Amino acid sequence: MSEKNMQIVLARRPTGAARESDFRLVETEAPEIGDGQFLIRNHYLSLDPYMRGRMSDAKSYVKPVEIGEAMAGETVGEIVESRNADFKKGDKVAGPFGWRLYGVGNGEGVRKIEDARVPLSAHLGVLGMPGVTAYVGLLDIGQPKRGETVVVSAASGAVGSAVGQIAKIHGCRAVGIAGGPEKRRYVVEQLGFDACVDYKAGRLWEDLKEATPGGIDVYFENVGGEIFDTVLRRMNPFGRIPVCGLISQYDVTEPYGMKNVRSILVNRLRVQGFIVFDHQSRRPAALKDLTQWVSDGRVKYRETVAQGLESAPAAFIGLLAGKNFGKQLVKLI
Ligand SMILES: NC(=O)c1ccc[n+]([C@@H]2O[C@H](COP(=O)([O-])OP(=O)(O)OC[C@H]3O[C@@H](n4cnc5c(N)ncnc54)[C@H](OP(=O)(O)O)[C@@H]3O)[C@@H](O)[C@H]2O)c1
């Protein structure tokens, strides 16, 4: 193999907002493969909010990336060399190969992509971890019933866009919360939500009330902070809140102080955090349904694609600030 391997490593742990100088692009020798291994040329890298947690050494559900280690992340790509009987040269795969051009695998945690109905990049978004997160979080934890109102924050994003569309497929009223008029319009006009509130317009409570005349039965939480606190005031008795993410809080030094926790008690709410990795057994059913829905146009998705590995840090920082519009990817080829 002639090309060098480029990778982005963690240069230092950020305090507060992550900066480009927290990352470093390094060139290494091309990886060699041994028996049972294969070499992947990554085509797309997925950028996900959880990566901000991996940059920190605060206690979490997985261990942090070490200083000098390549940033963790999922990629899709093509096998260019193989010494593993189950994976041939030319196979398309998705796996945890990190922020780098080439990765070495042995099959563990690697998924072959055989269905050519949708583009490869979608297997990092709606047909990858974010799509499964939306499916499991909404259906298993949120347990929406036909006719109920489901609200989701970060509604134009990878997880949120799927949540609202799955809610519609299950006969619910879907209401999004998104930042800015363009995202709000997209959520209603392209994704088919019943309504969407632009939280940046400065009328969150009034607009949420208007968009949810019957209150809220399921709130799929992606952002935390003031939005979570405001939605709590609108919850119906016995409502469910799958806590998927708290992106507004990942980069702050002073966490937001919740004021409306009383709603959990008086409304007998069920608030449940979840991590998609704990629900692996549901992955095949989720991917089967999502593949069908994407193929027949019932679930739509959108991507923001940064060009080249070197653009990953800036694109990642942009994702944490809401600059992405749909699934954030980096094209590596
Ligand atoms: N529990 C799990 O297993 C699991 C798995 C995957 C993802 N997640 C979580 O799910 C959430 C969505 O992830 P994703 O991959 O789909 O990302 P995404 O929604 O595609 O992108 C992140 C979005 O978050 C919104 N955002 C950023 N800062 C915000 C703020 N201060 N206040 C309100 N909204 C803000 C922005 O949308 P606006 O412009 O609309 O504000 C931004 O576009 C994240 O919290 C993530 O950590 C959890």
Tab-separated table of C-alpha atoms and ligand atoms in Angstrom:
chain	number	residue	atom	x	y	z
A	1	MET	CA	0.000	0.000	0.000
A	2	SER	CA	1.573	3.298	-1.049
A	3	GLU	CA	-0.646	5.925	0.631
A	4	LYS	CA	0.297	6.973	4.166
A	5	ASN	CA	-2.349	6.739	6.859
A	6	MET	CA	-3.559	10.120	8.079
A	7	GLN	CA	-5.351	10.306	11.410
A	8	ILE	CA	-6.643	12.894	13.841
A	9	VAL	CA	-5.635	12.438	17.436
A	10	LEU	CA	-6.739	14.119	20.635
A	11	ALA	CA	-4.088	16.731	21.430
A	12	ARG	CA	-5.536	17.907	24.778
A	13	ARG	CA	-8.720	17.727	26.833
A	14	PRO	CA	-10.919	20.819	26.391
A	15	THR	CA	-12.428	22.754	29.268
A	16	GLY	CA	-15.660	24.339	28.069
A	17	ALA	CA	-16.088	24.571	24.300
A	18	ALA	CA	-13.906	22.257	22.200
A	19	ARG	CA	-11.426	24.032	19.896
A	20	GLU	CA	-9.588	22.995	16.741
A	21	SER	CA	-6.314	23.111	18.676
A	22	ASP	CA	-7.602	20.242	20.846
A	23	PHE	CA	-6.987	17.998	17.813
A	24	ARG	CA	-3.878	17.182	15.767
A	25	LEU	CA	-3.560	15.697	12.280
A	26	VAL	CA	-0.758	13.114	12.180
A	27	GLU	CA	0.715	11.002	9.429
A	28	THR	CA	1.638	7.417	10.182
A	29	GLU	CA	2.908	4.473	8.197
A	30	ALA	CA	0.365	2.469	6.252
A	31	PRO	CA	-1.001	-0.279	8.513
A	32	GLU	CA	0.033	-3.894	7.885
A	33	ILE	CA	-2.503	-6.676	8.314
A	34	GLY	CA	-1.961	-10.052	9.947
A	35	ASP	CA	-3.826	-13.366	9.701
A	36	GLY	CA	-7.584	-12.946	10.211
A	37	GLN	CA	-7.420	-9.202	9.577
A	38	PHE	CA	-8.442	-6.878	6.749
A	39	LEU	CA	-7.600	-3.335	5.716
A	40	ILE	CA	-10.378	-0.805	5.109
A	41	ARG	CA	-10.146	2.402	3.115
A	42	ASN	CA	-12.657	4.629	4.871
A	43	HIS	CA	-14.992	6.607	2.602
A	44	TYR	CA	-17.012	8.526	5.215
A	45	LEU	CA	-16.456	9.338	8.872
A	46	SER	CA	-19.455	9.948	11.116
A	47	LEU	CA	-19.257	12.896	13.518
A	48	ASP	CA	-21.493	12.463	16.563
A	49	PRO	CA	-22.156	14.558	19.679
A	50	TYR	CA	-21.041	11.693	21.995
A	51	MET	CA	-17.460	12.292	20.823
A	52	ARG	CA	-17.354	15.416	22.999
A	53	GLY	CA	-17.760	13.098	26.008
A	54	ARG	CA	-14.869	10.915	24.824
A	55	MET	CA	-12.580	13.973	24.860
A	56	SER	CA	-13.183	14.368	28.581
A	57	ASP	CA	-11.923	12.094	31.352
A	58	ALA	CA	-15.078	12.617	33.464
A	59	LYS	CA	-16.699	9.313	34.496
A	60	SER	CA	-18.985	8.052	31.735
A	61	TYR	CA	-20.407	4.897	30.197
A	62	VAL	CA	-17.246	4.269	28.108
A	63	LYS	CA	-13.587	5.054	28.608
A	64	PRO	CA	-12.235	8.326	27.194
A	65	VAL	CA	-9.909	8.716	24.215
A	66	GLU	CA	-6.348	9.066	25.540
A	67	ILE	CA	-4.189	12.082	24.687
A	68	GLY	CA	-2.294	11.235	21.481
A	69	GLU	CA	-4.780	8.497	20.563
A	70	ALA	CA	-6.867	8.682	17.355
A	71	MET	CA	-10.367	10.037	17.966
A	72	ALA	CA	-12.989	7.278	18.168
A	73	GLY	CA	-15.698	7.148	15.532
A	74	GLU	CA	-17.648	5.035	13.057
A	75	THR	CA	-16.771	4.919	9.390
A	76	VAL	CA	-18.029	3.250	6.237
A	77	GLY	CA	-15.567	2.106	3.621
A	78	GLU	CA	-14.297	-0.632	1.374
A	79	ILE	CA	-11.966	-3.519	2.125
A	80	VAL	CA	-8.808	-3.110	0.063
A	81	GLU	CA	-6.823	-6.085	1.397
A	82	SER	CA	-7.962	-9.127	3.347
A	83	ARG	CA	-6.548	-12.123	5.193
A	84	ASN	CA	-9.940	-12.994	6.680
A	85	ALA	CA	-12.100	-15.623	4.952
A	86	ASP	CA	-15.369	-13.874	5.898
A	87	PHE	CA	-14.428	-10.456	4.488
A	88	LYS	CA	-13.293	-10.124	0.870
A	89	LYS	CA	-11.545	-7.338	-0.989
A	90	GLY	CA	-14.269	-5.032	-2.349
A	91	ASP	CA	-16.735	-5.674	0.519
A	92	LYS	CA	-18.358	-2.524	1.886
A	93	VAL	CA	-18.348	-2.341	5.676
A	94	ALA	CA	-19.208	-0.070	8.595
A	95	GLY	CA	-17.207	-0.215	11.786
A	96	PRO	CA	-15.447	1.612	14.612
A	97	PHE	CA	-12.327	2.624	12.656
A	98	GLY	CA	-11.886	6.131	14.078
A	99	TRP	CA	-10.872	9.465	12.570
A	100	ARG	CA	-8.451	8.044	9.981
A	101	LEU	CA	-8.158	7.130	6.321
A	102	TYR	CA	-7.333	3.442	6.802
A	103	GLY	CA	-8.423	1.026	9.499
A	104	VAL	CA	-7.603	-2.576	10.360
A	105	GLY	CA	-10.381	-4.945	11.425
A	106	ASN	CA	-10.875	-8.577	12.301
A	107	GLY	CA	-14.674	-8.615	12.031
A	108	GLU	CA	-15.453	-7.586	15.601
A	109	GLY	CA	-17.972	-4.728	15.634
A	110	VAL	CA	-17.909	-4.660	11.817
A	111	ARG	CA	-21.088	-4.789	9.765
A	112	LYS	CA	-21.114	-5.774	6.093
A	113	ILE	CA	-23.241	-3.531	3.907
A	114	GLU	CA	-24.883	-5.690	1.306
A	115	ASP	CA	-28.049	-3.729	0.611
A	116	ALA	CA	-27.273	-1.355	-2.254
A	117	ARG	CA	-30.704	0.325	-2.196
A	118	VAL	CA	-29.404	3.322	-0.266
A	119	PRO	CA	-26.076	5.186	-0.486
A	120	LEU	CA	-23.179	4.020	1.696
A	121	SER	CA	-23.188	7.213	3.787
A	122	ALA	CA	-26.730	6.534	5.040
A	123	HIS	CA	-25.369	3.558	6.980
A	124	LEU	CA	-23.772	6.053	9.377
A	125	GLY	CA	-27.014	7.970	9.836
A	126	VAL	CA	-30.580	6.868	9.436
A	127	LEU	CA	-29.484	3.248	8.787
A	128	GLY	CA	-26.751	3.353	11.407
A	129	MET	CA	-26.374	4.179	15.071
A	130	PRO	CA	-28.509	7.374	15.028
A	131	GLY	CA	-31.419	5.631	13.279
A	132	VAL	CA	-31.346	2.712	15.717
A	133	THR	CA	-31.190	5.209	18.601
A	134	ALA	CA	-34.320	6.962	17.331
A	135	TYR	CA	-36.173	3.659	16.853
A	136	VAL	CA	-35.307	2.110	20.219
A	137	GLY	CA	-35.653	5.325	22.198
A	138	LEU	CA	-39.010	6.225	20.756
A	139	LEU	CA	-40.698	2.834	20.416
A	140	ASP	CA	-39.248	0.852	23.342
A	141	ILE	CA	-38.725	3.606	25.882
A	142	GLY	CA	-41.195	6.272	24.801
A	143	GLN	CA	-43.900	3.692	23.967
A	144	PRO	CA	-46.065	6.088	21.944
A	145	LYS	CA	-49.704	5.198	21.308
A	146	ARG	CA	-51.725	6.137	18.243
A	147	GLY	CA	-53.133	9.673	18.585
A	148	GLU	CA	-50.601	10.774	21.212
A	149	THR	CA	-48.377	13.842	20.847
A	150	VAL	CA	-44.637	13.196	20.522
A	151	VAL	CA	-42.223	16.123	20.811
A	152	VAL	CA	-38.561	15.810	19.849
A	153	SER	CA	-35.736	18.342	20.177
A	154	ALA	CA	-32.831	18.709	17.687
A	155	ALA	CA	-35.615	17.730	15.288
A	156	SER	CA	-33.781	18.336	12.010
A	157	GLY	CA	-30.770	16.268	13.134
A	158	ALA	CA	-29.786	12.659	12.561
A	159	VAL	CA	-31.690	11.198	15.532
A	160	GLY	CA	-34.479	13.789	15.844
A	161	SER	CA	-35.548	13.682	12.197
A	162	ALA	CA	-36.004	9.908	12.403
A	163	VAL	CA	-37.882	10.132	15.713
A	164	GLY	CA	-40.587	12.423	14.332
A	165	GLN	CA	-41.038	10.414	11.137
A	166	ILE	CA	-41.298	7.122	13.057
A	167	ALA	CA	-43.835	8.785	15.358
A	168	LYS	CA	-45.923	9.734	12.293
A	169	ILE	CA	-45.719	6.167	10.950
A	170	HIS	CA	-47.098	5.036	14.333
A	171	GLY	CA	-50.076	7.394	14.070
A	172	CYS	CA	-48.887	10.099	16.471
A	173	ARG	CA	-48.863	13.876	16.232
A	174	ALA	CA	-45.172	14.788	15.756
A	175	VAL	CA	-43.853	18.151	16.902
A	176	GLY	CA	-40.238	19.202	16.509
A	177	ILE	CA	-38.078	21.779	18.230
A	178	ALA	CA	-35.247	23.124	16.059
A	179	GLY	CA	-32.976	26.143	15.790
A	180	GLY	CA	-33.867	28.713	13.120
A	181	PRO	CA	-36.580	29.248	10.487
A	182	GLU	CA	-34.878	27.142	7.782
A	183	LYS	CA	-34.686	24.047	10.004
A	184	ARG	CA	-38.232	24.651	11.259
A	185	ARG	CA	-39.592	24.796	7.709
A	186	TYR	CA	-37.642	21.690	6.651
A	187	VAL	CA	-39.007	19.674	9.575
A	188	VAL	CA	-42.621	20.451	8.637
A	189	GLU	CA	-42.477	20.738	4.850
A	190	GLN	CA	-39.949	18.012	3.988
A	191	LEU	CA	-40.126	15.605	6.921
A	192	GLY	CA	-43.893	15.872	7.407
A	193	PHE	CA	-44.010	16.729	11.123
A	194	ASP	CA	-47.303	18.333	12.188
A	195	ALA	CA	-45.552	21.362	13.652
A	196	CYS	CA	-42.117	22.614	14.622
A	197	VAL	CA	-41.046	25.283	17.088
A	198	ASP	CA	-38.006	27.473	16.421
A	199	TYR	CA	-36.491	27.761	19.905
A	200	LYS	CA	-34.213	30.563	18.728
A	201	ALA	CA	-37.215	32.825	17.990
A	202	GLY	CA	-37.464	33.701	21.704
A	203	ARG	CA	-41.061	32.455	22.226
A	204	LEU	CA	-40.391	28.844	23.159
A	205	TRP	CA	-43.134	28.483	25.779
A	206	GLU	CA	-45.831	30.298	23.745
A	207	ASP	CA	-44.957	28.495	20.496
A	208	LEU	CA	-44.749	25.104	22.213
A	209	LYS	CA	-48.166	25.641	23.798
A	210	GLU	CA	-49.652	26.518	20.432
A	211	ALA	CA	-48.026	23.498	18.731
A	212	THR	CA	-49.219	21.046	21.411
A	213	PRO	CA	-52.880	21.932	22.121
A	214	GLY	CA	-53.440	18.578	23.831
A	215	GLY	CA	-50.213	18.664	25.872
A	216	ILE	CA	-47.267	16.288	25.380
A	217	ASP	CA	-47.350	12.516	25.939
A	218	VAL	CA	-43.804	11.618	24.852
A	219	TYR	CA	-40.841	13.977	24.880
A	220	PHE	CA	-37.746	12.571	23.175
A	221	GLU	CA	-34.958	14.535	24.829
A	222	ASN	CA	-31.869	15.376	22.776
A	223	VAL	CA	-30.717	18.723	24.122
A	224	GLY	CA	-31.324	19.317	27.856
A	225	GLY	CA	-31.103	22.719	29.537
A	226	GLU	CA	-33.813	25.335	29.110
A	227	ILE	CA	-35.656	23.380	26.396
A	228	PHE	CA	-36.024	20.319	28.661
A	229	ASP	CA	-37.156	22.542	31.523
A	230	THR	CA	-39.780	24.275	29.360
A	231	VAL	CA	-41.142	21.028	27.895
A	232	LEU	CA	-41.595	19.600	31.424
A	233	ARG	CA	-44.308	22.230	32.030
A	234	ARG	CA	-46.295	20.918	29.053
A	235	MET	CA	-46.205	17.173	29.868
A	236	ASN	CA	-49.445	15.219	30.280
A	237	PRO	CA	-50.034	12.860	33.220
A	238	PHE	CA	-48.211	9.525	32.770
A	239	GLY	CA	-46.050	10.978	29.995
A	240	ARG	CA	-42.744	9.351	29.039
A	241	ILE	CA	-39.386	11.056	28.496
A	242	PRO	CA	-36.646	8.964	26.871
A	243	VAL	CA	-33.463	10.912	27.690
A	244	CYS	CA	-31.274	10.340	24.661
A	245	GLY	CA	-28.892	13.293	24.829
A	246	LEU	CA	-28.212	16.667	26.447
A	247	ILE	CA	-26.182	18.386	23.759
A	248	SER	CA	-26.717	21.920	25.094
A	249	GLN	CA	-24.861	20.840	28.241
A	250	TYR	CA	-21.857	18.987	26.750
A	251	ASP	CA	-19.658	22.050	26.348
A	252	VAL	CA	-20.697	24.191	29.319
A	253	THR	CA	-18.799	24.746	32.545
A	254	GLU	CA	-21.967	25.783	34.473
A	255	PRO	CA	-24.778	23.225	33.955
A	256	TYR	CA	-28.323	24.622	33.571
A	257	GLY	CA	-30.339	24.466	36.810
A	258	MET	CA	-33.723	22.777	36.231
A	259	LYS	CA	-36.760	24.582	37.724
A	260	ASN	CA	-39.704	22.395	36.736
A	261	VAL	CA	-38.759	18.999	38.180
A	262	ARG	CA	-42.041	19.094	40.147
A	263	SER	CA	-43.818	18.143	36.904
A	264	ILE	CA	-42.194	14.684	37.086
A	265	LEU	CA	-43.904	14.066	40.410
A	266	VAL	CA	-47.312	15.612	39.877
A	267	ASN	CA	-47.671	14.140	36.374
A	268	ARG	CA	-46.193	10.739	37.369
A	269	LEU	CA	-43.757	10.970	34.444
A	270	ARG	CA	-41.372	8.181	33.498
A	271	VAL	CA	-37.981	9.707	32.679
A	272	GLN	CA	-35.504	7.137	31.414
A	273	GLY	CA	-31.985	7.639	30.130
A	274	PHE	CA	-30.766	5.108	27.594
A	275	ILE	CA	-27.671	4.306	25.553
A	276	VAL	CA	-28.185	2.588	22.228
A	277	PHE	CA	-25.346	0.090	22.819
A	278	ASP	CA	-27.446	-1.552	25.555
A	279	HIS	CA	-30.115	-2.405	22.973
A	280	GLN	CA	-28.108	-4.408	20.423
A	281	SER	CA	-30.761	-7.123	20.254
A	282	ARG	CA	-33.176	-4.586	18.718
A	283	ARG	CA	-30.759	-3.531	16.009
A	284	PRO	CA	-31.852	-6.058	13.318
A	285	ALA	CA	-35.552	-5.163	13.690
A	286	ALA	CA	-34.750	-1.444	13.684
A	287	LEU	CA	-32.573	-1.664	10.575
A	288	LYS	CA	-35.091	-3.857	8.756
A	289	ASP	CA	-37.931	-1.367	9.360
A	290	LEU	CA	-35.809	1.715	8.725
A	291	THR	CA	-34.405	0.279	5.462
A	292	GLN	CA	-37.941	-0.386	4.285
A	293	TRP	CA	-39.172	3.079	5.285
A	294	VAL	CA	-36.196	4.836	3.667
A	295	SER	CA	-36.581	2.760	0.472
A	296	ASP	CA	-40.263	3.532	0.130
A	297	GLY	CA	-39.759	7.239	0.942
A	298	ARG	CA	-41.599	7.232	4.267
A	299	VAL	CA	-38.446	8.241	6.143
A	300	LYS	CA	-36.292	10.992	4.620
A	301	TYR	CA	-32.885	12.147	5.746
A	302	ARG	CA	-30.446	14.920	5.047
A	303	GLU	CA	-26.653	15.123	5.340
A	304	THR	CA	-24.043	17.818	5.833
A	305	VAL	CA	-20.775	16.587	4.341
A	306	ALA	CA	-17.393	18.156	5.149
A	307	GLN	CA	-14.599	17.416	2.666
A	308	GLY	CA	-11.373	15.738	3.762
A	309	LEU	CA	-10.134	14.359	7.075
A	310	GLU	CA	-8.449	17.659	7.964
A	311	SER	CA	-11.888	19.353	8.045
A	312	ALA	CA	-13.196	16.994	10.782
A	313	PRO	CA	-12.312	19.114	13.869
A	314	ALA	CA	-14.030	22.250	12.523
A	315	ALA	CA	-17.043	20.223	11.372
A	316	PHE	CA	-17.277	18.581	14.794
A	317	ILE	CA	-17.154	21.917	16.612
A	318	GLY	CA	-19.841	23.160	14.197
A	319	LEU	CA	-22.030	20.145	15.051
A	320	LEU	CA	-21.911	21.031	18.750
A	321	ALA	CA	-23.028	24.555	17.843
A	322	GLY	CA	-25.883	23.428	15.558
A	323	LYS	CA	-24.166	24.407	12.282
A	324	ASN	CA	-24.926	20.983	10.765
A	325	PHE	CA	-28.212	20.451	8.970
A	326	GLY	CA	-28.946	16.719	9.212
A	327	LYS	CA	-26.375	13.971	9.729
A	328	GLN	CA	-22.820	15.370	9.923
A	329	LEU	CA	-20.306	13.369	7.886
A	330	VAL	CA	-16.772	13.817	6.602
A	331	LYS	CA	-15.965	12.531	3.104
A	332	LEU	CA	-12.572	10.903	3.112
A	333	ILE	CA	-12.137	9.862	-0.507
B	1	LIG	N1	-28.286	7.811	23.982
B	1	LIG	C1	-27.715	7.380	22.878
B	1	LIG	O1	-27.396	6.203	22.731
B	1	LIG	C2	-27.458	8.368	21.769
B	1	LIG	C3	-27.089	7.939	20.496
B	1	LIG	C4	-26.940	8.900	19.477
B	1	LIG	C5	-27.130	10.251	19.757
B	1	LIG	N2	-27.446	10.625	21.019
B	1	LIG	C6	-27.724	12.028	21.352
B	1	LIG	O2	-28.774	12.468	20.518
B	1	LIG	C7	-28.683	13.872	20.321
B	1	LIG	C8	-28.761	14.173	18.831
B	1	LIG	O3	-27.637	13.582	18.191
B	1	LIG	P1	-27.482	13.602	16.612
B	1	LIG	O4	-26.356	12.728	16.271
B	1	LIG	O5	-28.798	13.363	15.987
B	1	LIG	O6	-27.020	15.111	16.348
B	1	LIG	P2	-27.752	16.170	15.413
B	1	LIG	O7	-29.109	16.387	15.961
B	1	LIG	O8	-27.605	15.758	13.991
B	1	LIG	O9	-26.864	17.449	15.630
B	1	LIG	C9	-26.845	18.106	16.841
B	1	LIG	C10	-27.948	19.187	16.904
B	1	LIG	O10	-28.136	19.559	18.252
B	1	LIG	C11	-28.693	20.842	18.295
B	1	LIG	N3	-28.037	21.667	19.318
B	1	LIG	C12	-26.730	21.932	19.457
B	1	LIG	N4	-26.525	22.763	20.497
B	1	LIG	C13	-27.753	23.028	21.006
B	1	LIG	C14	-28.211	23.834	22.086
B	1	LIG	N5	-27.348	24.522	22.851
B	1	LIG	N6	-29.527	23.857	22.341
B	1	LIG	C15	-30.381	23.178	21.579
B	1	LIG	N7	-30.010	22.396	20.531
B	1	LIG	C16	-28.710	22.339	20.266
B	1	LIG	C17	-28.425	21.491	16.917
B	1	LIG	O11	-29.684	21.592	16.255
B	1	LIG	P3	-30.473	23.004	16.267
B	1	LIG	O12	-29.786	23.852	15.244
B	1	LIG	O13	-31.840	22.612	15.915
B	1	LIG	O14	-30.310	23.574	17.631
B	1	LIG	C18	-27.550	20.473	16.221
B	1	LIG	O15	-27.759	20.462	14.837
B	1	LIG	C19	-27.389	14.299	20.995
B	1	LIG	O16	-27.670	14.809	22.271
B	1	LIG	C20	-26.613	13.007	21.116
B	1	LIG	O17	-25.671	13.036	22.160
B	1	LIG	C21	-27.611	9.708	22.017
